[in-house]
PDB file of C-alpha atoms in Angstrom:
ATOM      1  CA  UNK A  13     -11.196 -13.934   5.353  1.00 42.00           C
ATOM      2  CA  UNK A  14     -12.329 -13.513   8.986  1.00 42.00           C
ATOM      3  CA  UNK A  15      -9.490 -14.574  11.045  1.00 42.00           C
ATOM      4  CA  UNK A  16      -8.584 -15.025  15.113  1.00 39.00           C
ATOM      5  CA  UNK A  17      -6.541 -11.799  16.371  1.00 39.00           C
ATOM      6  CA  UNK A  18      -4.566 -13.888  18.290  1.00 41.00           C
ATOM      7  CA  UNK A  19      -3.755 -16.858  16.203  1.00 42.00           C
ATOM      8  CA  UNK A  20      -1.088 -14.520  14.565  1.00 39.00           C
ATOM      9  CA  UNK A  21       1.421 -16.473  12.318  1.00 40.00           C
ATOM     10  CA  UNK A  22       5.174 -16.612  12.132  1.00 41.00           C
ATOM     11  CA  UNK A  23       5.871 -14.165   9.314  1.00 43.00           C
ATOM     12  CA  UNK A  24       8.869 -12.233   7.506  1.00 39.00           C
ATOM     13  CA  UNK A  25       8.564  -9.715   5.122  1.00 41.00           C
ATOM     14  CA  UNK A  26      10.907  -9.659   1.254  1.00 44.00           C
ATOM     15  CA  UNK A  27      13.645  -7.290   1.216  1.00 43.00           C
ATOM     16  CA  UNK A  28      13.667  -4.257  -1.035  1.00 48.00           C
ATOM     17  CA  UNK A  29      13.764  -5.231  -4.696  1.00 46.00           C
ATOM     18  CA  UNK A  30      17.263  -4.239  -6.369  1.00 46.00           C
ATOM     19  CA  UNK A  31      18.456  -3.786  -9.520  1.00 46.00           C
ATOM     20  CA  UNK A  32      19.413  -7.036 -11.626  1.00 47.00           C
ATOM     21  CA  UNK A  33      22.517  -6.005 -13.762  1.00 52.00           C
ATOM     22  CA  UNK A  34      21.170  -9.125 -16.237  1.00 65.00           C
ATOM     23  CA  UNK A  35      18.130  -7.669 -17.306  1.00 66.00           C
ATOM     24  CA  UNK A  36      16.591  -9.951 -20.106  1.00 67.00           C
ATOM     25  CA  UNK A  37      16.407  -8.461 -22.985  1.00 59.00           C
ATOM     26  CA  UNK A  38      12.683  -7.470 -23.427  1.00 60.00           C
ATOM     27  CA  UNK A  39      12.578  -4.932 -20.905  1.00 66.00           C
ATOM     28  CA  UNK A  40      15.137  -2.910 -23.386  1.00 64.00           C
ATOM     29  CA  UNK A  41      12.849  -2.868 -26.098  1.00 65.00           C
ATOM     30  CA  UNK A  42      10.683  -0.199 -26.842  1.00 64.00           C
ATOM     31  CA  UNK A  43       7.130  -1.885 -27.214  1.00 71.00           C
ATOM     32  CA  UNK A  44       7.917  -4.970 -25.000  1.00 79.00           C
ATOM     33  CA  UNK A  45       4.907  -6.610 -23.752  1.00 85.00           C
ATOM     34  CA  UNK A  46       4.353  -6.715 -19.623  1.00 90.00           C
ATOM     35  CA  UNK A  47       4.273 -10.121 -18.615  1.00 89.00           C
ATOM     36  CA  UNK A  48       0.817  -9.750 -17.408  1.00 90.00           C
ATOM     37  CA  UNK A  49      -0.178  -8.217 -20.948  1.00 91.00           C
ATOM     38  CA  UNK A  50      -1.074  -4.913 -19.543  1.00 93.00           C
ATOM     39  CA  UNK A  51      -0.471  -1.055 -20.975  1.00 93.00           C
ATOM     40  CA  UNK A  52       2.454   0.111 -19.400  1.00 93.00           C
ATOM     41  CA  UNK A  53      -0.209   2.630 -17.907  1.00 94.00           C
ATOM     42  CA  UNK A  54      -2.600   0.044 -16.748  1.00 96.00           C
ATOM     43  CA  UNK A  55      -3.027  -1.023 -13.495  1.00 96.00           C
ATOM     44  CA  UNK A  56      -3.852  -4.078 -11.714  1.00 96.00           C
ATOM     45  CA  UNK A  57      -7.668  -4.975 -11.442  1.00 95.00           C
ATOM     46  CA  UNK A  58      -8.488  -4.056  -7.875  1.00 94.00           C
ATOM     47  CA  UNK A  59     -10.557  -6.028  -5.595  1.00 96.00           C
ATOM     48  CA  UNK A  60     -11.202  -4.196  -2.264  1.00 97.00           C
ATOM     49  CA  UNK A  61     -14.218  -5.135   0.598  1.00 95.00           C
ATOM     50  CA  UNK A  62     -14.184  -4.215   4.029  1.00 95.00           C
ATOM     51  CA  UNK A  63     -15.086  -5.921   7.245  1.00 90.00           C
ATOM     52  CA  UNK A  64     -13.091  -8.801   6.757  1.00 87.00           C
ATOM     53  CA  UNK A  65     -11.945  -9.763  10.160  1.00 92.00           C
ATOM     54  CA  UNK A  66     -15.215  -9.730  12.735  1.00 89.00           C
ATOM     55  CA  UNK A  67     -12.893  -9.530  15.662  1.00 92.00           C
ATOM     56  CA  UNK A  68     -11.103  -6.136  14.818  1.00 95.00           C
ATOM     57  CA  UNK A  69     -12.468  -2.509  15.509  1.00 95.00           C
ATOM     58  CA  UNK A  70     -12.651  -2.144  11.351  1.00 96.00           C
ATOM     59  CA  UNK A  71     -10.853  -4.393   8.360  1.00 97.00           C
ATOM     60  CA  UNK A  72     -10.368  -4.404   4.809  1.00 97.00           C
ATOM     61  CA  UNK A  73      -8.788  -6.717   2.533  1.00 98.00           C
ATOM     62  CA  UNK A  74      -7.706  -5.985  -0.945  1.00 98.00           C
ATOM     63  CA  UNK A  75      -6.624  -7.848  -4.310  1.00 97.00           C
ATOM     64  CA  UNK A  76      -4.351  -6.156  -6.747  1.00 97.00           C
ATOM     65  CA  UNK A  77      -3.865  -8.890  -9.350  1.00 95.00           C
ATOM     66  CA  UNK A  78      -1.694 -11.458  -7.198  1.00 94.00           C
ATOM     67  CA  UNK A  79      -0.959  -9.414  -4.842  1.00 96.00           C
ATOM     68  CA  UNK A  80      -3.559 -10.429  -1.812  1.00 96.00           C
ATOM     69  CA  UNK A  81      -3.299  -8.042   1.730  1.00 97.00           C
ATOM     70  CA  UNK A  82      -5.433  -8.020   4.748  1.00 97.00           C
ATOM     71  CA  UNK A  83      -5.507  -4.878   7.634  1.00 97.00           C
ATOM     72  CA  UNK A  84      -6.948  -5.180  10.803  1.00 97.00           C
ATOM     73  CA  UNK A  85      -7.430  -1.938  12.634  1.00 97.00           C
ATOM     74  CA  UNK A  86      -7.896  -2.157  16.752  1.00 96.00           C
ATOM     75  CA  UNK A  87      -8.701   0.831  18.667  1.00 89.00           C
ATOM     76  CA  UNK A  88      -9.051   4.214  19.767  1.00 91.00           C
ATOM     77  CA  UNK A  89      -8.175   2.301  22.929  1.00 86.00           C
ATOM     78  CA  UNK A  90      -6.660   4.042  26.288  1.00 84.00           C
ATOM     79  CA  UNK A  91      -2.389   4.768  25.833  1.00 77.00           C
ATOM     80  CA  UNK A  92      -0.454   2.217  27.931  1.00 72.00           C
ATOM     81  CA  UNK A  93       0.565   4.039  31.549  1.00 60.00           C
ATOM     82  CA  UNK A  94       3.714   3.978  30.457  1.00 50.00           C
ATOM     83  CA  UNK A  95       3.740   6.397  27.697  1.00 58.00           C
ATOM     84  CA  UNK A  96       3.843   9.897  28.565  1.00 60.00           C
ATOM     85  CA  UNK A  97       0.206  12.366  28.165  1.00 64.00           C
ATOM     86  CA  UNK A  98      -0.883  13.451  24.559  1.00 70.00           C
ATOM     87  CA  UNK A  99      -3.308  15.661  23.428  1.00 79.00           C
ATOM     88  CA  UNK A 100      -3.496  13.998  20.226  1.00 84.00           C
ATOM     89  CA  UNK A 101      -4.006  10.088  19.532  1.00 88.00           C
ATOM     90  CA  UNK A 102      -1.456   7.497  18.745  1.00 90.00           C
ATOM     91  CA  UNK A 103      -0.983   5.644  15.970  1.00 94.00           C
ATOM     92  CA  UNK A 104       0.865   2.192  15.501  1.00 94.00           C
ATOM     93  CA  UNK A 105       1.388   0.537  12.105  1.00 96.00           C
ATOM     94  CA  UNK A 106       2.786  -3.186  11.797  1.00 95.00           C
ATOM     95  CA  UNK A 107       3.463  -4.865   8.063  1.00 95.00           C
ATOM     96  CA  UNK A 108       4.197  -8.188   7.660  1.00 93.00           C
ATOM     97  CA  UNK A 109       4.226 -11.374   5.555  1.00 92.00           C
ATOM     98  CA  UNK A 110       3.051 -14.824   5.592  1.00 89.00           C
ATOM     99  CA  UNK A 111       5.510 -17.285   5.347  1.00 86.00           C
ATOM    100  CA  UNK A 112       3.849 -18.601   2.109  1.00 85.00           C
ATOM    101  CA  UNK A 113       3.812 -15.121   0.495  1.00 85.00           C
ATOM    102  CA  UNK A 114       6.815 -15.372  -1.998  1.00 81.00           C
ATOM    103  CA  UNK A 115       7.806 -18.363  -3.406  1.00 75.00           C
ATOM    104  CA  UNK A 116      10.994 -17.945  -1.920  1.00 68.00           C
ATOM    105  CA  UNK A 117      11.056 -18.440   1.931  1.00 59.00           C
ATOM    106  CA  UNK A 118      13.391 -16.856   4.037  1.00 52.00           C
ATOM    107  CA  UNK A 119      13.713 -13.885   2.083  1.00 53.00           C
ATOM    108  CA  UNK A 120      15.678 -11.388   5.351  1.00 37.00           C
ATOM    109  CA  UNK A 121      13.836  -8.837   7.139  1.00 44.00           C
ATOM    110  CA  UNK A 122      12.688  -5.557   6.226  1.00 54.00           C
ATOM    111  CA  UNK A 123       8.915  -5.025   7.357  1.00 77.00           C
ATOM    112  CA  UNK A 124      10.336  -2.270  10.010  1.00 85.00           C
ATOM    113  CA  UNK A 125      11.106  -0.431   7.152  1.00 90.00           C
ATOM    114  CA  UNK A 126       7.511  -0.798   5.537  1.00 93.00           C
ATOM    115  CA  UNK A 127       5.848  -0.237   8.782  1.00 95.00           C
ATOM    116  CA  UNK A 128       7.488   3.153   8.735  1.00 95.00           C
ATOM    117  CA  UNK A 129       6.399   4.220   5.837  1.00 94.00           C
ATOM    118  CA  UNK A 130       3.098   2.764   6.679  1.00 96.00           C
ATOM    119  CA  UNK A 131       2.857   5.328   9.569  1.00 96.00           C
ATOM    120  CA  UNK A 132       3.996   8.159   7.164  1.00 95.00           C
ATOM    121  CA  UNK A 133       2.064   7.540   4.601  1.00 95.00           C
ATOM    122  CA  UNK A 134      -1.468   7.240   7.174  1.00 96.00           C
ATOM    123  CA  UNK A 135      -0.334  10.021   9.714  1.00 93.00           C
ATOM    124  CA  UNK A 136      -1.218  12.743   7.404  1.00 91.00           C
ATOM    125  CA  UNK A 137      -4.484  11.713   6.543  1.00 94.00           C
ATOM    126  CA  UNK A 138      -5.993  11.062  10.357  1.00 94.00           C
ATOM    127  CA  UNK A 139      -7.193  13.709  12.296  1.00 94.00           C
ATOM    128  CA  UNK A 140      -5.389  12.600  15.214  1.00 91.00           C
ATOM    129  CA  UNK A 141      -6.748  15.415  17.948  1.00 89.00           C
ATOM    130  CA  UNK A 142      -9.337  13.238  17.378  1.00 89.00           C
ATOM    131  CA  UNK A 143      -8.901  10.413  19.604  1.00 88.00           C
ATOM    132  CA  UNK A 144      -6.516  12.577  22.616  1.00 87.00           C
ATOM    133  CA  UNK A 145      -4.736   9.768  25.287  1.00 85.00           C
ATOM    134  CA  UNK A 146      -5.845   6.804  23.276  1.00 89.00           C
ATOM    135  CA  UNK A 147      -3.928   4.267  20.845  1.00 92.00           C
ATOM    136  CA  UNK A 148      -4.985   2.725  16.789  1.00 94.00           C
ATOM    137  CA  UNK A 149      -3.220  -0.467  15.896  1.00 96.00           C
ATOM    138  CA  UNK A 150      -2.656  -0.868  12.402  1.00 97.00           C
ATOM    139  CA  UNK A 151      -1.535  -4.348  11.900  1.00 96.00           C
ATOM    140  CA  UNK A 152      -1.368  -4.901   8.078  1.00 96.00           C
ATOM    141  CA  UNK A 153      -0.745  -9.132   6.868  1.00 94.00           C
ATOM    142  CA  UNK A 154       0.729  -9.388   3.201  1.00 94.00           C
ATOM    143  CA  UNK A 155      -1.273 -12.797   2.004  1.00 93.00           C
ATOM    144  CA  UNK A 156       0.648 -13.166  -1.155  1.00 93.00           C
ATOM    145  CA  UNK A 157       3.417 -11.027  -2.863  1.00 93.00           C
ATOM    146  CA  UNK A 158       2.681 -10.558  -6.534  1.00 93.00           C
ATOM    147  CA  UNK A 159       4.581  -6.746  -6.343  1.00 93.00           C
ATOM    148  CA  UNK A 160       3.498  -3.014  -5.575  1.00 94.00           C
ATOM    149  CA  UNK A 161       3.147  -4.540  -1.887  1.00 95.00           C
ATOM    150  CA  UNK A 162       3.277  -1.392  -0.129  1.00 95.00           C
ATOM    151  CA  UNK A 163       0.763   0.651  -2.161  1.00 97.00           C
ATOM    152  CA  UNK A 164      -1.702  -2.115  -1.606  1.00 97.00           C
ATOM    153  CA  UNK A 165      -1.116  -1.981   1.905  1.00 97.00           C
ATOM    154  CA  UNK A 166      -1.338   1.487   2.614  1.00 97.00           C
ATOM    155  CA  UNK A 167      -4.667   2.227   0.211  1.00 98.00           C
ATOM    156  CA  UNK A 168      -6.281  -1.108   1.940  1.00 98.00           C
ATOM    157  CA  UNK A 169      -4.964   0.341   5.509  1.00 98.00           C
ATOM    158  CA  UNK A 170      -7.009   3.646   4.579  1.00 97.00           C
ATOM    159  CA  UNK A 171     -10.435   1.563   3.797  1.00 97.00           C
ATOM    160  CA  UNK A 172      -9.787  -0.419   7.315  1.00 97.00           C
ATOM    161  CA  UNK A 173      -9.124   3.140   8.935  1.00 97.00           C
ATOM    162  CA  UNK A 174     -12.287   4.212   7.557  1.00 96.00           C
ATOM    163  CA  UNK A 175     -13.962   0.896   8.268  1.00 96.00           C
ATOM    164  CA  UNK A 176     -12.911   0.953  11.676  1.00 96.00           C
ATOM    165  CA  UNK A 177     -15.056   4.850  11.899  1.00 95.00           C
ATOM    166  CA  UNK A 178     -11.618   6.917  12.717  1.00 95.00           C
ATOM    167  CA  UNK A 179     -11.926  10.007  11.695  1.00 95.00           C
ATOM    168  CA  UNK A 180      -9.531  11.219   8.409  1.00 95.00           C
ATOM    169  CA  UNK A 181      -9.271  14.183   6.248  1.00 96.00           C
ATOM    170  CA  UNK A 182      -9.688  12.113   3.001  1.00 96.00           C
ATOM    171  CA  UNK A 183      -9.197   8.523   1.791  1.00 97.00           C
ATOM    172  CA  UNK A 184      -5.250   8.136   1.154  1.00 97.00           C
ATOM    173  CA  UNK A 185      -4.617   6.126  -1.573  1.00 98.00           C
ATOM    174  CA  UNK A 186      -1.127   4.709  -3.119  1.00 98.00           C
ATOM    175  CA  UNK A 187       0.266   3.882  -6.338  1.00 98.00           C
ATOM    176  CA  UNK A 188       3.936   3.457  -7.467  1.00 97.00           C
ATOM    177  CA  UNK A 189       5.504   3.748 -10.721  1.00 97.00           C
ATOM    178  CA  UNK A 190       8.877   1.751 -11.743  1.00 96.00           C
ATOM    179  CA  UNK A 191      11.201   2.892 -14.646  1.00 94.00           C
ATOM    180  CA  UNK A 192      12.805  -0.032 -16.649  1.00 90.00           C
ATOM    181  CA  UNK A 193      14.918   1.153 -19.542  1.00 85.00           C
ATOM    182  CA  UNK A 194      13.500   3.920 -21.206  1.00 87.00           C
ATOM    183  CA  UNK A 195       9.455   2.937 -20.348  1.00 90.00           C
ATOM    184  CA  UNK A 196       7.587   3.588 -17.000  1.00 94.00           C
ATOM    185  CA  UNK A 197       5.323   1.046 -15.938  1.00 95.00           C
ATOM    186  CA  UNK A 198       2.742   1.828 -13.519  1.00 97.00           C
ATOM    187  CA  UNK A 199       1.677  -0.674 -10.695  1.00 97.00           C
ATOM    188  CA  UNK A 200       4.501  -3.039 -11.448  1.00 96.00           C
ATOM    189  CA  UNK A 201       4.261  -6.878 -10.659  1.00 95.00           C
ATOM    190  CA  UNK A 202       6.996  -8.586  -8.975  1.00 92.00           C
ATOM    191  CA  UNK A 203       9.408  -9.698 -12.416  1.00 91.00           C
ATOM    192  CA  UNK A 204       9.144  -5.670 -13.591  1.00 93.00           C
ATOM    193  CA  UNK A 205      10.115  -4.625 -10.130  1.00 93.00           C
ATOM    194  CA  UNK A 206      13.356  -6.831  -9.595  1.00 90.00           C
ATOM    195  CA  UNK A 207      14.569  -5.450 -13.133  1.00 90.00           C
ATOM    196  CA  UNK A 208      13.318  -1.816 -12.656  1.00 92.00           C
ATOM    197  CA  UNK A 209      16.394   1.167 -13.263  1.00 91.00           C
ATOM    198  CA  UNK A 210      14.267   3.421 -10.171  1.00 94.00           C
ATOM    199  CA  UNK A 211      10.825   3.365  -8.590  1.00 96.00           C
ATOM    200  CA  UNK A 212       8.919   6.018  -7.702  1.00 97.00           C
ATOM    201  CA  UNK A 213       5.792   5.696  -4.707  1.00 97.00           C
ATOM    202  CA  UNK A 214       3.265   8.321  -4.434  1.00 97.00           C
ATOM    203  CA  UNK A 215       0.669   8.649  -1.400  1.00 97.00           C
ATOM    204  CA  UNK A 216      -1.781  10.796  -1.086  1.00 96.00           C
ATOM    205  CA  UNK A 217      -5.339  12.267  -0.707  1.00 97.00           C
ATOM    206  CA  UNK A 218      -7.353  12.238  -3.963  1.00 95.00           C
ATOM    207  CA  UNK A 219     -10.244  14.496  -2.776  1.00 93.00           C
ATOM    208  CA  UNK A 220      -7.586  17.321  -1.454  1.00 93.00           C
ATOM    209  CA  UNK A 221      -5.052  16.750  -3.880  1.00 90.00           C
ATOM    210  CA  UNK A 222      -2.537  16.764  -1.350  1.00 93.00           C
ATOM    211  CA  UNK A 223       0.617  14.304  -1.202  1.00 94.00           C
ATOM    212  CA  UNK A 224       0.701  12.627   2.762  1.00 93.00           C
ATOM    213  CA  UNK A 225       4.571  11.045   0.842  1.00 92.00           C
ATOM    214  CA  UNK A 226       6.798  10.319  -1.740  1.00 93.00           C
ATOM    215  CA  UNK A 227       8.806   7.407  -1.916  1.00 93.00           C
ATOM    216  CA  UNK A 228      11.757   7.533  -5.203  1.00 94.00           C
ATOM    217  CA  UNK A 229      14.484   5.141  -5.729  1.00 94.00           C
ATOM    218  CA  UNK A 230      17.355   5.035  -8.288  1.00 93.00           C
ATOM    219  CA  UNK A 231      18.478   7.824 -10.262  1.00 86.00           C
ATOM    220  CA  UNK A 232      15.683   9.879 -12.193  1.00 91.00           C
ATOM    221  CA  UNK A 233      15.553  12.838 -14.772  1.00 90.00           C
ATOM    222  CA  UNK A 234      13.471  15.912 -13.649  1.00 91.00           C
ATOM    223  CA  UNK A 235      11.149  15.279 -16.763  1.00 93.00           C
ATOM    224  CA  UNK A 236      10.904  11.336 -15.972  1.00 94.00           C
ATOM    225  CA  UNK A 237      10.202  12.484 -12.170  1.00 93.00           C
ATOM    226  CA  UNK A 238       7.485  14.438 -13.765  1.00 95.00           C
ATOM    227  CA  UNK A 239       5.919  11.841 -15.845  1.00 96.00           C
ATOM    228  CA  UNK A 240       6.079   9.380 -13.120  1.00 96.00           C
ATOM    229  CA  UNK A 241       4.007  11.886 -10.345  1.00 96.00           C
ATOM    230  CA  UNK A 242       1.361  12.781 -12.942  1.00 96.00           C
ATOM    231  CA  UNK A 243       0.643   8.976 -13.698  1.00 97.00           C
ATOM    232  CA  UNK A 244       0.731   8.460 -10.396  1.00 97.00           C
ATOM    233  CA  UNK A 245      -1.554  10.681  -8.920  1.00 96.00           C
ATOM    234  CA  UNK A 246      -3.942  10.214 -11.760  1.00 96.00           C
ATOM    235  CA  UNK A 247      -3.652   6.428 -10.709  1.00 97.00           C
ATOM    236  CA  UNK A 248      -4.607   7.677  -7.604  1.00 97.00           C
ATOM    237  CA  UNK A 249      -7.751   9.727  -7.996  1.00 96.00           C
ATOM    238  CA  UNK A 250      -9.054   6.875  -9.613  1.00 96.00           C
ATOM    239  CA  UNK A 251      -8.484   4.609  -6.914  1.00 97.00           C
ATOM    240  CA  UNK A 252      -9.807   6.882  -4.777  1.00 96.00           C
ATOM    241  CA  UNK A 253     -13.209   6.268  -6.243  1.00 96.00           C
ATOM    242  CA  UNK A 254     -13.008   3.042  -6.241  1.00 96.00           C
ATOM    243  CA  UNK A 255     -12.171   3.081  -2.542  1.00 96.00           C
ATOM    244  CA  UNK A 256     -15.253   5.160  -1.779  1.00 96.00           C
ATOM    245  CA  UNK A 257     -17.543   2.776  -3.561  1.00 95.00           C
ATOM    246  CA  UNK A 258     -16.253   0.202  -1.779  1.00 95.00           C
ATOM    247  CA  UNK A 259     -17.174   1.868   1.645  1.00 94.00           C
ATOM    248  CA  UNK A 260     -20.832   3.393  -0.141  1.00 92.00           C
ATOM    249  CA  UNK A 261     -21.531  -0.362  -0.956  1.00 90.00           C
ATOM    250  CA  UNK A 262     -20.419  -1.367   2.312  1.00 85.00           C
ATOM    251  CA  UNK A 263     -22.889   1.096   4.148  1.00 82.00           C
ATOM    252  CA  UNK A 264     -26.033   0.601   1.989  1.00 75.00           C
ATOM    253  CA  UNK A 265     -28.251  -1.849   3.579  1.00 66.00           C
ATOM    254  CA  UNK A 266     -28.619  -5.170   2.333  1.00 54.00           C
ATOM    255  CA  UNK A 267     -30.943  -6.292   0.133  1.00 51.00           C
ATOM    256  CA  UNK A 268     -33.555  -9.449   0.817  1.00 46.00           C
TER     257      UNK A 268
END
């Protein structure tokens, strides 16, 4: 997956997934079957390596089923002139798409919107004071959409971060919940998403136990709300792990 940093493609980015008023059938029963054929509180096999573009400063790429994201990570380097003295670093997030992400080209332009909560989601994780006067890049490439996109992003941004040696309070990791009907599905693909009622995002640092942000959309009961952050961060811890084997395996030398 090594790639040129400055062969950068023309992308776009999906807009945000809406309710579909004609929501087939299935999703109203009670026992429907995901399309993937996972329990509704089963997520995605992940796939997650780092180093994955030589020319960055640290990289990571990650598979969540068929959802496929790459993060290049560039820096500490020096502030541009321009911006005025910090004490603490800067940080810069970017998210966007391939052209041949979706099926659907075209699809408007919303990856300012992910890239903010990209920066949200990271912020409270980095030690920042770390790096005074200089700059991060995160520049975060979605290969192919197959849904959850901006969980994968930010957990696989985190492993890059890490990757990349910048200093952070924990590992974030991120895993979203959507609420079709009277079921919530964790780690929804692409079909469950465009149908869901309300989706709920959670960020946050598994070792701590602390929440860096929480994403909710759609109209939710306090007890669903409730359900949906326990799976969630649950989801989380154990990605967490996964994410730190990842970096172990990464470190340990190689074997002849």
């Amino acid at each position: 997956m090594a790639g040129k940093s400055g062969a950068t493609p023309t992308t776009y980015s999906p807009s945000p997934t809406t309710q579909n008023k004609k929501r087939p059938p299935i999703f109203n029963d009670v026992d429907w079957v995901r399309p993937d054929g996972r329990g509704f509180h089963q997520c995605r096999p992940a796939f997650l390596r780092t180093g994955a573009v030589n020319s960055a400063s640290g990289s990571a790429y990650a598979e969540f089923g068929n959802t496929k994201v790459i993060v290049s990570v560039f820096g500490p380097r020096e502030s541009k002139k321009a911006m005025m003295y910090s004490d603490i670093g800067r940080l810069n997030c970017n998210v966007s798409y391939t052209t041949f992400a979706t099926p659907v080209r075209g699809q408007g332009s919303d990856h300012k919107e992910f890239s903010s909560i990209l920066h949200k989601a990271l912020e409270g994780g980095i030690i920042l004071d770390s790096f005074p006067k200089t700059t991060v890049d995160v520049f975060a490439l979605v290969l192919e959409s197959g849904g959850g996109d901006l969980p994968v992003v930010i957990s696989c941004a985190s492993l890059a971060l890490a990757d990349a040696g910048i200093m952070m309070y924990d590992l974030i990791a991120s895993v979203s919940v959507s609420c079709l009907g009277k079921n919530l599905v964790i780690d929804p693909i692409s079909e469950e998403e465009s149908y869901q009622d309300g989706s709920l995002m959670i960020t946050c640092m598994p070792s701590r136990n602390e929440v860096t942000q929480l994403t909710v959309t759609g109209e939710w009961s306090t007890p669903k709300i409730h359900e949906a952050m326990e799976l969630c961060l649950d989801a989380c811890s154990k990605l967490g792990k996964i994410m730190r084997s990842c970096l172990k395996e990464a470190a340990s030398p190689v074997q002849e």
